[in-house]
XYZ file of C-alpha atoms in Angstrom:
622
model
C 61.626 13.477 31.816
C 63.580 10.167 30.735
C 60.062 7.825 31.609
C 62.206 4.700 31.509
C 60.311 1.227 32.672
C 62.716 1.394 36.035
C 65.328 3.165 37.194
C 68.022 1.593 36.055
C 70.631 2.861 33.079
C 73.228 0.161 30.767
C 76.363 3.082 31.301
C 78.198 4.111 28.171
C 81.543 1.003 28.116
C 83.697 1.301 25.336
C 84.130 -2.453 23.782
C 86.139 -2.182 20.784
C 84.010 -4.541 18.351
C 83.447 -2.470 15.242
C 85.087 -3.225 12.531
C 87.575 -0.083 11.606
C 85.257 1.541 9.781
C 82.933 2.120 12.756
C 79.745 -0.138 11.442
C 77.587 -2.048 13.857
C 78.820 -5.525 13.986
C 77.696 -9.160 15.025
C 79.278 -8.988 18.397
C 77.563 -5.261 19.511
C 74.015 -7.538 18.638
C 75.202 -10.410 20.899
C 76.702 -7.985 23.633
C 73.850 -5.929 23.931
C 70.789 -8.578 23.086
C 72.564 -10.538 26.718
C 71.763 -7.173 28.207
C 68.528 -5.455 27.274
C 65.848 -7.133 29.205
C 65.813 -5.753 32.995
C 67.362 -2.191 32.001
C 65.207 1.007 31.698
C 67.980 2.141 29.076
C 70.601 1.473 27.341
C 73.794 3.597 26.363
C 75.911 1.630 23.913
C 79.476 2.871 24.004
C 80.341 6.338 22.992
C 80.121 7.386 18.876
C 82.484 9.477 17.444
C 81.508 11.896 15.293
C 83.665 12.510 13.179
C 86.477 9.612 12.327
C 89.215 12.233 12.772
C 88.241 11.699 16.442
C 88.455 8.305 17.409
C 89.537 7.155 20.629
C 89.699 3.611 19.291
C 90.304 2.348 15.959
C 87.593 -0.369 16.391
C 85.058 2.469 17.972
C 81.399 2.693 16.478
C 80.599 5.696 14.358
C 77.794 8.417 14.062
C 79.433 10.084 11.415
C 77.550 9.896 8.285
C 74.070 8.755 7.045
C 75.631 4.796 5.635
C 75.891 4.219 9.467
C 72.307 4.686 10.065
C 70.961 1.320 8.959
C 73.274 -0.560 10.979
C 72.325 1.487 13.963
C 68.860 1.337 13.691
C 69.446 -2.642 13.843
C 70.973 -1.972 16.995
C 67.944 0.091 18.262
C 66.022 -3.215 17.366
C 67.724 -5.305 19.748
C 68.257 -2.178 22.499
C 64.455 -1.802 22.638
C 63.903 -5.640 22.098
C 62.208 -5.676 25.868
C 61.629 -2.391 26.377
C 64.282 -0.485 27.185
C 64.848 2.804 25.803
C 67.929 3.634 23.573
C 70.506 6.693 24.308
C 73.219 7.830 22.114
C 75.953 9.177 23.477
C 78.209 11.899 21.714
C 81.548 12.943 22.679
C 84.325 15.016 21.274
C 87.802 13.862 22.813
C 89.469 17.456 22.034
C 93.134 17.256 22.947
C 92.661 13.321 24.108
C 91.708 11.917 20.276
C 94.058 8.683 19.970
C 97.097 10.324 18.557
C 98.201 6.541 17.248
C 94.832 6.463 14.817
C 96.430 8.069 11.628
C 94.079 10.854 10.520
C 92.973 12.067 13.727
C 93.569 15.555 14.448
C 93.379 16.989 17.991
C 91.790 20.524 18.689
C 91.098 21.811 22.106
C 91.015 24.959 24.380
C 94.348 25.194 25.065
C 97.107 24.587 22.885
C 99.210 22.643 25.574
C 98.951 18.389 25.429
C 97.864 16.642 28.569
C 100.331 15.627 31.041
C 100.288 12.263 30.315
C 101.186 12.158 27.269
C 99.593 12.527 23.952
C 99.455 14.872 20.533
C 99.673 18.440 21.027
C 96.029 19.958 20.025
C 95.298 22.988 18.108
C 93.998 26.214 20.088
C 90.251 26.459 18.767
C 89.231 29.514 17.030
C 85.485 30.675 16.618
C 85.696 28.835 12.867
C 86.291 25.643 14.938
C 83.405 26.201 17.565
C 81.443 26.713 15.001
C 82.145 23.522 13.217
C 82.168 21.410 16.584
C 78.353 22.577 17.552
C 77.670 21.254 13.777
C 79.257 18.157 14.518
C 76.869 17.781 17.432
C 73.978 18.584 16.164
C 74.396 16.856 12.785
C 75.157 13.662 15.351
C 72.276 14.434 17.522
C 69.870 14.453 14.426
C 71.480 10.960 12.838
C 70.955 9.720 16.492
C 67.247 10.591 16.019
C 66.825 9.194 13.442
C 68.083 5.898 13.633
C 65.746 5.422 16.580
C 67.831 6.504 19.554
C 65.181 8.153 22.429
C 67.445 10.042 23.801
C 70.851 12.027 23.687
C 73.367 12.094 26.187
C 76.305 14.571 25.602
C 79.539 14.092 27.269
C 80.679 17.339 29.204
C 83.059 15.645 31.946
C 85.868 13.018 31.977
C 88.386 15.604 30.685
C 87.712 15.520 27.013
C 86.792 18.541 25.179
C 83.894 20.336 26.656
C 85.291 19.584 30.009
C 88.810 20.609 28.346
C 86.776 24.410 28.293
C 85.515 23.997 32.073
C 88.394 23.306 33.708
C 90.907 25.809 34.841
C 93.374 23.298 34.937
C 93.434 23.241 31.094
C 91.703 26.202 29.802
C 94.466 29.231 28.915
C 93.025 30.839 27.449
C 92.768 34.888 26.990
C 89.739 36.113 24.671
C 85.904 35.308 25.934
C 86.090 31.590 26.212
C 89.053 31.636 29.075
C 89.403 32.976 32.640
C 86.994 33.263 34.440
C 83.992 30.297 35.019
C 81.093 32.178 34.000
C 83.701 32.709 30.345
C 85.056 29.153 30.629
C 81.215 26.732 30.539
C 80.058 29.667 27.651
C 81.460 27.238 24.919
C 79.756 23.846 26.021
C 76.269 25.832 27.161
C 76.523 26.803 23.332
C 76.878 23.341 22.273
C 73.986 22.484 25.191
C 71.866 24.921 23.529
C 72.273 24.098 19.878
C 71.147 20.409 20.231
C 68.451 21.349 22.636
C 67.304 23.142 20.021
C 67.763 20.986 16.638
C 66.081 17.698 18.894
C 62.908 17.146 20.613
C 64.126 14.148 22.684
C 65.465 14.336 26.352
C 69.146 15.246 26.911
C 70.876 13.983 29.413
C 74.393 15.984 29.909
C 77.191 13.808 31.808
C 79.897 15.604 33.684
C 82.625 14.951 36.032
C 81.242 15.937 39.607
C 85.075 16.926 40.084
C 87.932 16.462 38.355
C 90.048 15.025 41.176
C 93.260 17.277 40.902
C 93.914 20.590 42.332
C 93.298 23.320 40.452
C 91.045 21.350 38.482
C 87.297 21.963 38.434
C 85.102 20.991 41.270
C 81.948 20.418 42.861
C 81.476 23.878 44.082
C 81.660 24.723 40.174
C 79.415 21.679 39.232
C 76.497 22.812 41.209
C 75.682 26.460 39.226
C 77.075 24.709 35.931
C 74.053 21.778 36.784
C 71.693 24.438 37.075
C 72.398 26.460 33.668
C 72.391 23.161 31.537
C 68.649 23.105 33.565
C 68.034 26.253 32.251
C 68.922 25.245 28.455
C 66.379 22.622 28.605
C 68.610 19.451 29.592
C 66.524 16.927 30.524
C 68.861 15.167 33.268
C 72.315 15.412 34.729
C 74.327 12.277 34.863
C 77.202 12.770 37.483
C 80.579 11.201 37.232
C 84.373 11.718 37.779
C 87.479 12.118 36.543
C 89.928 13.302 33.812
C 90.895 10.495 31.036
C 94.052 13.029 30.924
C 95.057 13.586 34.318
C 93.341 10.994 36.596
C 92.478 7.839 35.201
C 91.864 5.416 38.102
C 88.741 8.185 38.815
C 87.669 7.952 35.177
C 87.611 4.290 35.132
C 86.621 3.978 38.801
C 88.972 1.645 39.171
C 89.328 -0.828 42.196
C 91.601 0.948 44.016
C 89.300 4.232 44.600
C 87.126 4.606 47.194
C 83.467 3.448 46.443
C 80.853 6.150 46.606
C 82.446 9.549 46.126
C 80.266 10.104 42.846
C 77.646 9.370 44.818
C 77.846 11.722 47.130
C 78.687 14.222 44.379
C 75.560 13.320 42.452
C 73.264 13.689 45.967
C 74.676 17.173 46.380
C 74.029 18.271 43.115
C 70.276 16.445 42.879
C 69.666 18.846 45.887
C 69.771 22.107 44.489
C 67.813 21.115 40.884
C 64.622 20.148 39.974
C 65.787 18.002 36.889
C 66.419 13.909 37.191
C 70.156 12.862 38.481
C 71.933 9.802 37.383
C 74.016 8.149 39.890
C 77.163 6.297 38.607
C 80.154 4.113 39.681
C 81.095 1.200 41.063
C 77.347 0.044 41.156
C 78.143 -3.465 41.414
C 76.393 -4.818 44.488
C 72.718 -5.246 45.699
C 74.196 -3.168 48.590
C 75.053 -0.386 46.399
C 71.548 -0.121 45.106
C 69.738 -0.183 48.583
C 72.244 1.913 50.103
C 71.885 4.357 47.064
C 68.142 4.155 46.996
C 67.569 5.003 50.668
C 70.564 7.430 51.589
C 70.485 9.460 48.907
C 66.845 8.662 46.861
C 68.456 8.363 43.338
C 66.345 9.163 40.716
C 68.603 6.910 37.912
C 71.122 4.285 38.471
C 73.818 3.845 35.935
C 75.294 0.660 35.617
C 78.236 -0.712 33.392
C 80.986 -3.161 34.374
C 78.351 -5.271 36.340
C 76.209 -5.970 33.663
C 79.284 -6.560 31.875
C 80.362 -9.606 34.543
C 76.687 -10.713 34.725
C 74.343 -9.574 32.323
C 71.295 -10.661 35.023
C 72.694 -8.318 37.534
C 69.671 -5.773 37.302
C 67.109 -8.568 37.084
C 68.298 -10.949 39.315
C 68.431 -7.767 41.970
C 64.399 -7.207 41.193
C 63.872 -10.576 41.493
C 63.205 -10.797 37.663
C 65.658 -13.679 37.123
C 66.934 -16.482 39.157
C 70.671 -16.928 40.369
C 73.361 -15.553 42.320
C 75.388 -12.735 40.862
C 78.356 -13.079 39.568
C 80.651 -9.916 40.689
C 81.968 -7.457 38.811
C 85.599 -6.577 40.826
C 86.226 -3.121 39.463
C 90.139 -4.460 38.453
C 90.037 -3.365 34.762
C 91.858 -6.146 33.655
C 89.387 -7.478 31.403
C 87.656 -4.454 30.371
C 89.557 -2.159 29.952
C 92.959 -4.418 29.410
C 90.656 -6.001 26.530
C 90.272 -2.236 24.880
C 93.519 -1.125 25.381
C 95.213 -4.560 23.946
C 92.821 -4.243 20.369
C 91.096 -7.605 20.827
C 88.035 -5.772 22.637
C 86.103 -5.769 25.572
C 86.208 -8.751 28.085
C 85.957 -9.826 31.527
C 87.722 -11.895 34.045
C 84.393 -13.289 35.834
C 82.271 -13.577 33.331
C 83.783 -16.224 30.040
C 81.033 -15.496 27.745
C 82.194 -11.592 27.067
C 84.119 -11.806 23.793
C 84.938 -15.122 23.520
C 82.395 -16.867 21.482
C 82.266 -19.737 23.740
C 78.657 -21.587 23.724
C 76.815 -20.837 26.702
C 75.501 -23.950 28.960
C 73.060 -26.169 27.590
C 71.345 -29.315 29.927
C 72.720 -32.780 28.958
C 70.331 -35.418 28.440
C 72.221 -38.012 30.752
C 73.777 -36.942 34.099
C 77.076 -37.758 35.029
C 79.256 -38.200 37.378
C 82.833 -35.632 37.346
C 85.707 -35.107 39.241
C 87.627 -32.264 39.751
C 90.668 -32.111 41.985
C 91.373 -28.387 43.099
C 88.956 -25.877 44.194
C 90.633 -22.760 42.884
C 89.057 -20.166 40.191
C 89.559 -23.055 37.702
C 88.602 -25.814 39.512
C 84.961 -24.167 41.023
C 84.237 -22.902 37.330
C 84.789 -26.264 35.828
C 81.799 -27.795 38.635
C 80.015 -24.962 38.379
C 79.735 -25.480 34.985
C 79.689 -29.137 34.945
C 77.035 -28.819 37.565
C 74.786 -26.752 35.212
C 75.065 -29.116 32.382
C 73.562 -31.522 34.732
C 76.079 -33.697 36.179
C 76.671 -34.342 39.491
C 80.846 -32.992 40.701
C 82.851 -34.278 43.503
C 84.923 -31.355 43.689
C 88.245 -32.436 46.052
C 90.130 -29.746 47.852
C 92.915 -30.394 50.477
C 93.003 -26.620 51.866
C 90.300 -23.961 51.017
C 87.958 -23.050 48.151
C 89.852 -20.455 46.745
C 93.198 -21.409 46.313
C 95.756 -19.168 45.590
C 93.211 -16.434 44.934
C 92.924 -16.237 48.408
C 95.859 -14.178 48.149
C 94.647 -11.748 45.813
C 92.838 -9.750 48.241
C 95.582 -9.438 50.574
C 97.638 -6.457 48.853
C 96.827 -2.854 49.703
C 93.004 -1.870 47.796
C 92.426 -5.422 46.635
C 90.051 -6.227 49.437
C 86.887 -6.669 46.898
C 88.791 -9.328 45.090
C 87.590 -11.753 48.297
C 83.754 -11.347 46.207
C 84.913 -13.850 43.918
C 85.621 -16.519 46.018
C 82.954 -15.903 47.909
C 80.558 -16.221 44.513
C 82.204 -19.580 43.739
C 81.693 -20.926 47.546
C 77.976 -19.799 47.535
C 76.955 -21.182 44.092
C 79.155 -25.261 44.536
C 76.739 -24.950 47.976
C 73.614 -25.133 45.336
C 72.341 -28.718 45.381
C 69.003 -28.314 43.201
C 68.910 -30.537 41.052
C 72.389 -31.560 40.622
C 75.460 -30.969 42.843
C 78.928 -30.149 43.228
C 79.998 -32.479 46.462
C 82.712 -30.555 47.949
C 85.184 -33.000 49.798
C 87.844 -31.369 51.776
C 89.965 -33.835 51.439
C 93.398 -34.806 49.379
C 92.241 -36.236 46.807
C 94.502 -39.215 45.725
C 95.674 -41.280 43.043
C 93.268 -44.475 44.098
C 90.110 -42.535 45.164
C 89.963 -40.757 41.004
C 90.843 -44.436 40.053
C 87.714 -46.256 41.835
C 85.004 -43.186 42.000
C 83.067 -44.006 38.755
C 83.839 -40.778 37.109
C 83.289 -39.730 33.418
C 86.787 -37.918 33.561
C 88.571 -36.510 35.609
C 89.919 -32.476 35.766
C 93.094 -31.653 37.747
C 92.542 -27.596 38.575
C 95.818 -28.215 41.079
C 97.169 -24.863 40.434
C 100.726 -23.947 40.511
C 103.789 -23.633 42.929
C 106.559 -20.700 43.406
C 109.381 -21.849 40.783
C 112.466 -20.988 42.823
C 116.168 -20.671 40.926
C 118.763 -22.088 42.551
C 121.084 -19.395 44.187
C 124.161 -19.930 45.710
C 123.778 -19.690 49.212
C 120.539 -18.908 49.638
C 118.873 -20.754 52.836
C 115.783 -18.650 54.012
C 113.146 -17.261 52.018
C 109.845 -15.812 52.230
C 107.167 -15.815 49.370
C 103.719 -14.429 49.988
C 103.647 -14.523 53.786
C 104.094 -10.804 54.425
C 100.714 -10.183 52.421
C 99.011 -10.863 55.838
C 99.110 -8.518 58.733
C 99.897 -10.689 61.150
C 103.008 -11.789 59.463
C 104.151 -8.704 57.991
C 107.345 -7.273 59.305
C 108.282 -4.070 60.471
C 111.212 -1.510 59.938
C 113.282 -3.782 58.404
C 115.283 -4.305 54.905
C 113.536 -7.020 52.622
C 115.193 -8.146 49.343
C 112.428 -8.655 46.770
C 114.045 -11.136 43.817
C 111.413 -10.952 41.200
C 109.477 -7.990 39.912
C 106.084 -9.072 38.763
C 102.462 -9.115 39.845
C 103.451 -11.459 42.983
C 106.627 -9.268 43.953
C 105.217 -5.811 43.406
C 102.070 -6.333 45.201
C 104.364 -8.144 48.416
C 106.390 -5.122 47.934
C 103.672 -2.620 48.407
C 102.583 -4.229 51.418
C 105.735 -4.087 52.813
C 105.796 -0.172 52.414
C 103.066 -0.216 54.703
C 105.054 -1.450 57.415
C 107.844 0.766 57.103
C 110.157 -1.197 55.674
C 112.793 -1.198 53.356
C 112.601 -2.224 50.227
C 114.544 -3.511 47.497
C 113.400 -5.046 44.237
C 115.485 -7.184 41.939
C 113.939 -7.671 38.470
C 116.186 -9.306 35.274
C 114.101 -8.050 32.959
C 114.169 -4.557 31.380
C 111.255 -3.617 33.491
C 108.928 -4.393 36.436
C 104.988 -5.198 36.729
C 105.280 -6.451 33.366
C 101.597 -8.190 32.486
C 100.345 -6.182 35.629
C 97.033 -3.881 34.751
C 97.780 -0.861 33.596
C 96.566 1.367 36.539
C 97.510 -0.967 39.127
C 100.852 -0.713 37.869
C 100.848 2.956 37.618
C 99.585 3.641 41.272
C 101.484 0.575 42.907
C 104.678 2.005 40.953
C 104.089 5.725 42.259
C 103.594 4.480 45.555
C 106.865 2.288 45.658
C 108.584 5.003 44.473
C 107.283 7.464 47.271
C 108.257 5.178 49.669
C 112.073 5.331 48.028
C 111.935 1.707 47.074
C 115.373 0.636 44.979
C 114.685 -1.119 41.801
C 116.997 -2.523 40.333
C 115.958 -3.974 36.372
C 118.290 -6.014 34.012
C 119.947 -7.400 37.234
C 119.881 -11.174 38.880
C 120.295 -12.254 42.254
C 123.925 -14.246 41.906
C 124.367 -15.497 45.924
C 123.626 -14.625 49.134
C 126.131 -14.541 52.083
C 124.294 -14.027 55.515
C 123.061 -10.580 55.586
C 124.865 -9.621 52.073
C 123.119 -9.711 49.078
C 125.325 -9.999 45.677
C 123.757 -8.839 42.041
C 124.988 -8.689 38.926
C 123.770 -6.057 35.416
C 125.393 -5.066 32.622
C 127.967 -2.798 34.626
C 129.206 -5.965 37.078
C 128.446 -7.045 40.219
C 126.795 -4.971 43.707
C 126.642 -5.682 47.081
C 123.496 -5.314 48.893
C 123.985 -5.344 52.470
C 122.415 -5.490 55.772
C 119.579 -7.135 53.911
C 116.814 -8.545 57.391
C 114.774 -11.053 54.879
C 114.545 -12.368 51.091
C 111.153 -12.776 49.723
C 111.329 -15.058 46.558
C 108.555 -13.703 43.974
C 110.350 -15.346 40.714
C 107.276 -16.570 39.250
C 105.654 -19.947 39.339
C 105.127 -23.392 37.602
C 102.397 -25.793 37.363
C 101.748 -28.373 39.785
C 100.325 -31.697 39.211
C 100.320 -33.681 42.148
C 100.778 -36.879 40.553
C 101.009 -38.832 37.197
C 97.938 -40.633 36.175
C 97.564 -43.083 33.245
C 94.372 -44.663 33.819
C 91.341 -45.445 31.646
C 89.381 -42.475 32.807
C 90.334 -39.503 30.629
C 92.006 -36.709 32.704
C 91.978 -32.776 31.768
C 94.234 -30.353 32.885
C 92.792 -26.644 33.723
C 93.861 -23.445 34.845
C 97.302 -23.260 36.593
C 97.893 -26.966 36.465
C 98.011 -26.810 32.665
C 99.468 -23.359 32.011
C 100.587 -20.928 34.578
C 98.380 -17.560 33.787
C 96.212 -14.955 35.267
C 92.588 -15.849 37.124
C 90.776 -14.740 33.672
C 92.601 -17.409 31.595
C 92.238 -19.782 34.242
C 88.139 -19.421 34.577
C 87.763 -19.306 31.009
C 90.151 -22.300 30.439
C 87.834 -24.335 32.429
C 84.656 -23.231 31.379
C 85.671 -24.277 27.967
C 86.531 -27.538 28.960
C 83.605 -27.851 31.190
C 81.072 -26.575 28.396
C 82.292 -28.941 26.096
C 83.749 -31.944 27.631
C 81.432 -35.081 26.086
């Protein structure tokens, strides 16, 4: 038994704060101290045990006995309001970073993943041997720095899962073939910690490995019930290869919601042991509908507590507020990882960016902001909790041109956002943000009595001239009722905008074409959007054309030129103009009140630079 306050589990989220040598830093106190009061548990991001096996070079360590000061500090602060503490230990096999100098990669097989990375070494019985050691030795440093409990990772296709699945596992002596050969390797490492700690174990595994002759649930069910045997404590159910499919390891936005929960359900019906439900936990919704279809005994929660750190007690009415939604896109999460500078967020502008968070003014104020974008409802929203009362102008919609984002094939939860930002300017207590859907102009800023003034205006489509071009689309086709069908549509630019216009176009059966004059498309686009939009343009025989630029157009005849001269595109039905965009101010202003640009309107960028730009300026504009 866990015997956790509630039900409710911080999931293991890599963030990339140590500091190379895998110590406990500053920003793991801060992180975690935002997060440890409404939580039953909390599972800071996996340890590597050895630093030959780091997936990250900023990854935290349980690899000798200097690291167990700093992580019994961080057991202070994870039990601070009394949540209990769980270590989790994972050996990446075959996927250990191969770009970390000094790793070294061992595995089942001797064959590299698919993917892409180092080719391992084919483990002998000397290497077993020295892997169990590695776990237990972990699992004893884990006990005593003051973890209460172990978790050890079986699933997401690193190295005990590397044994499990057929997909990987080649092997010929007793550790290979068959299923009852291939789990005898992890049960040994099962059993050895069970019996060096006295302190629950919780094993995670992937419920299913999501490719074909992969591992699945039908093999997941009698592997649950030997770890029960061994004297695991729990079963936390997941899904997934890191190797071979990613967008399942990450749950990532654009796979379905709920399949590990269903997973989990079947596999909580045939033990007697606790189950941990995980992914894309990220809604009050998810919880009830968790709770009463399926009676979870745990919840495990990451990227939501990672976009609002209340999300658990502001659900059991434990703290006030609306929740801020976590959107599953990876962008600043996982982007944040992958890019070195560690984990952020797009929602949330407190994750890694040691900006101050809101304090009350002593005298209210009165604001305006002209745009009601991302930018332009995080600067009142801010503004608004500082104490000041916002007249927040907006000609069209709250939203702006993130009322796009959701259009594009899987993007549908992206729509939570705006819908956050609408429901928390329509809070009035004490203070307000006075939404006016109206132009705002030049004269109104000029006479309203404002303390400044903050033009969130956004940005336009920056259109090149071309010779002969008359008729152009630009983000029309994202909607269904304007999207055309069985026809041949020229896409000039190959970035977020163009790619995500071209993969709704695919879905009406049309032709596409994409012209890019760079080297490459989706540049700046996250990483597993851009792999599974790419794979599905290319599916649907999309021509992409990089290095070339759209010289003139003549009727239905397209001309481009590359390196090798000039082609002729022809028979082309529609153009859709996706060559990026430029800021838009709508006028010039050189009054007394001071003016701030934000967002779009100062610097074209993505929707986490442009909430984060103006809660800056919002936090600490005197």
């Amino acid at each position: 038994m866990l015997k956790l306050k509630n039900n409710f589990i911080f999931a293991p989220l890599k963030l990339g704060y140590s500091d190379g040598k895998g110590n406990v830093t500053q920003k793991h106190i801060d992180f975690y101290r935002d997060r440890n009061s409404h939580v039953g548990a909390i599972t800071p991001e996996p340890f590597y045990m050895d630093p030959g096996l780091r997936e990250l070079p900023t990854q935290l360590g349980i690899d000798s006995d200097q690291k167990i000061t700093g992580l019994k500090q961080l057991n202070e602060v994870l039990h601070g309001k009394g949540a209990k503490a769980i270590a989790h230990l994972n050996h990446p096999g075959r996927m250990t970073n191969p770009n970390i100098p000094g790793n070294y990669f061992w595995s089942s097989t001797d064959k590299p993943c698919e993917n892409g990375g180092a080719t391992p070494v084919r483990m002998d019985r000397k290497k077993m041997d020295a892997v169990i050691e590695l776990f237990v030795e972990s699992a004893n440093r884990a006990v005593e720095s003051g973890f209460d409990i172990i978790e050890i990772q079986f699933g997401h296709g690193y190295l005990l899962a590397q044994f499990i699945s057929p997909a990987v596992n080649d092997r010929k002596d007793e550790y290979g073939g068959s299923f009852e050969n291939r789990i005898k390797f992890p049960v040994e490492v099962a059993k050895a910690v069970r019996n060096a700690v006295d302190v629950p174990i919780i094993a995670r595994i992937s419920g299913d490995e999501m490719i074909p002759n992969g591992f699945h649930l039908k093999d997941m069910i009698p592997f649950s019930k030997i770890l029960e045997s061994t004297g695991i404590d729990a079963i936390h159910v997941t899904a997934g290869s890191a190797c071979s499919t990613p967008p399942w390891f990450f749950q990532h936005m654009f796979i379905p919601k709920g399949k590990t929960w269903e997973m989990a359900a079947m596999i909580k019906s045939e033990l007697n042991i606790s189950v941990i439900f995980v992914g894309k936990i990220n809604s009050v919704k998810d919880i009830e509908f968790i709770k009463e279809n399926y009676r979870a005994d745990y919840l495990a929660i990451g990227r939501a507590l990672v976009a609002d750190p209340g999300f658990v007690g502001k659900y059991l009415g434990e703290e006030p507020g609306i929740i801020r939604p976590c959107l599953a896109c990876a962008e600043g999460c996982l982007g944040g990882v992958k890019s070195g500078k560690g984990l952020g967020c797009v929602v949330n502008p407190l994750v890694n960016t040691n900006l101050p968070k809101v304090t009350k003014d002593k005298e209210t104020k009165r604001y305006a902001v002209v745009g009601a974008g991302l930018a332009g409802m995080e600067a009142a929203i801010t503004l608004r909790n500082r104490g000041h009362d916002v007249d927040l102008y907006e000609k069209n919609e709250p939203g702006g041109q993130f009322n796009l984002a959701y259009l594009p094939p899987n993007k549908e939860n992206m729509k939570d956002l705006i819908d956050y930002f609408v429901e928390e300017i329509s809070q009035h207590e004490p203070h307000q943000v006075n939404l006016i859907l109206y132009e705002a102009t030049k004269e109104m800023l000029e006479t309203g009595n404002y303390e400044a003034i903050i033009m969130a205006t956004g940005a336009v489509p920056a259109v090149p001239p071309i010779k002969g071009l008359k008729e152009y689309y630009w983000t029309e086709f994202l909607k269904d009722d304007q999207l055309p069908k069985y026809q041949k549509v020229l896409v000039i630019g190959g970035g977020l905008i163009g790619l995500e216009v071209a993969s709704k176009l695919v879905d009406g059966s049309n032709e596409v074409i994409i012209v890019e004059m760079l080297d490459e498309i989706a540049r700046g686009m996250e990483m597993i959007e851009k792999a599974l939009t790419i794979k599905k343009l290319q599916t649907k025989n999309t021509e992409i054309f990089v290095n070339h630029k759209v010289v003139e157009v003549d009727g239905s005849t397209v001309f481009i030129e590359g390196a090798e001269g000039r082609n002729e595109l022809t028979r082309i039905d529609k153009i859709v103009m996706a060559t990026g965009m430029k800021s838009y101010v709508p006028f010039e202003y050189e009054g007394e009140i001071p003016l701030h640009l934000v967002g779009d309107a100062r610097k074209v960028g993505k929707a986490q630079e442009a909430i984060h730009d103006a809660y800056e300026l919002a936090v600490s504009n005197k």
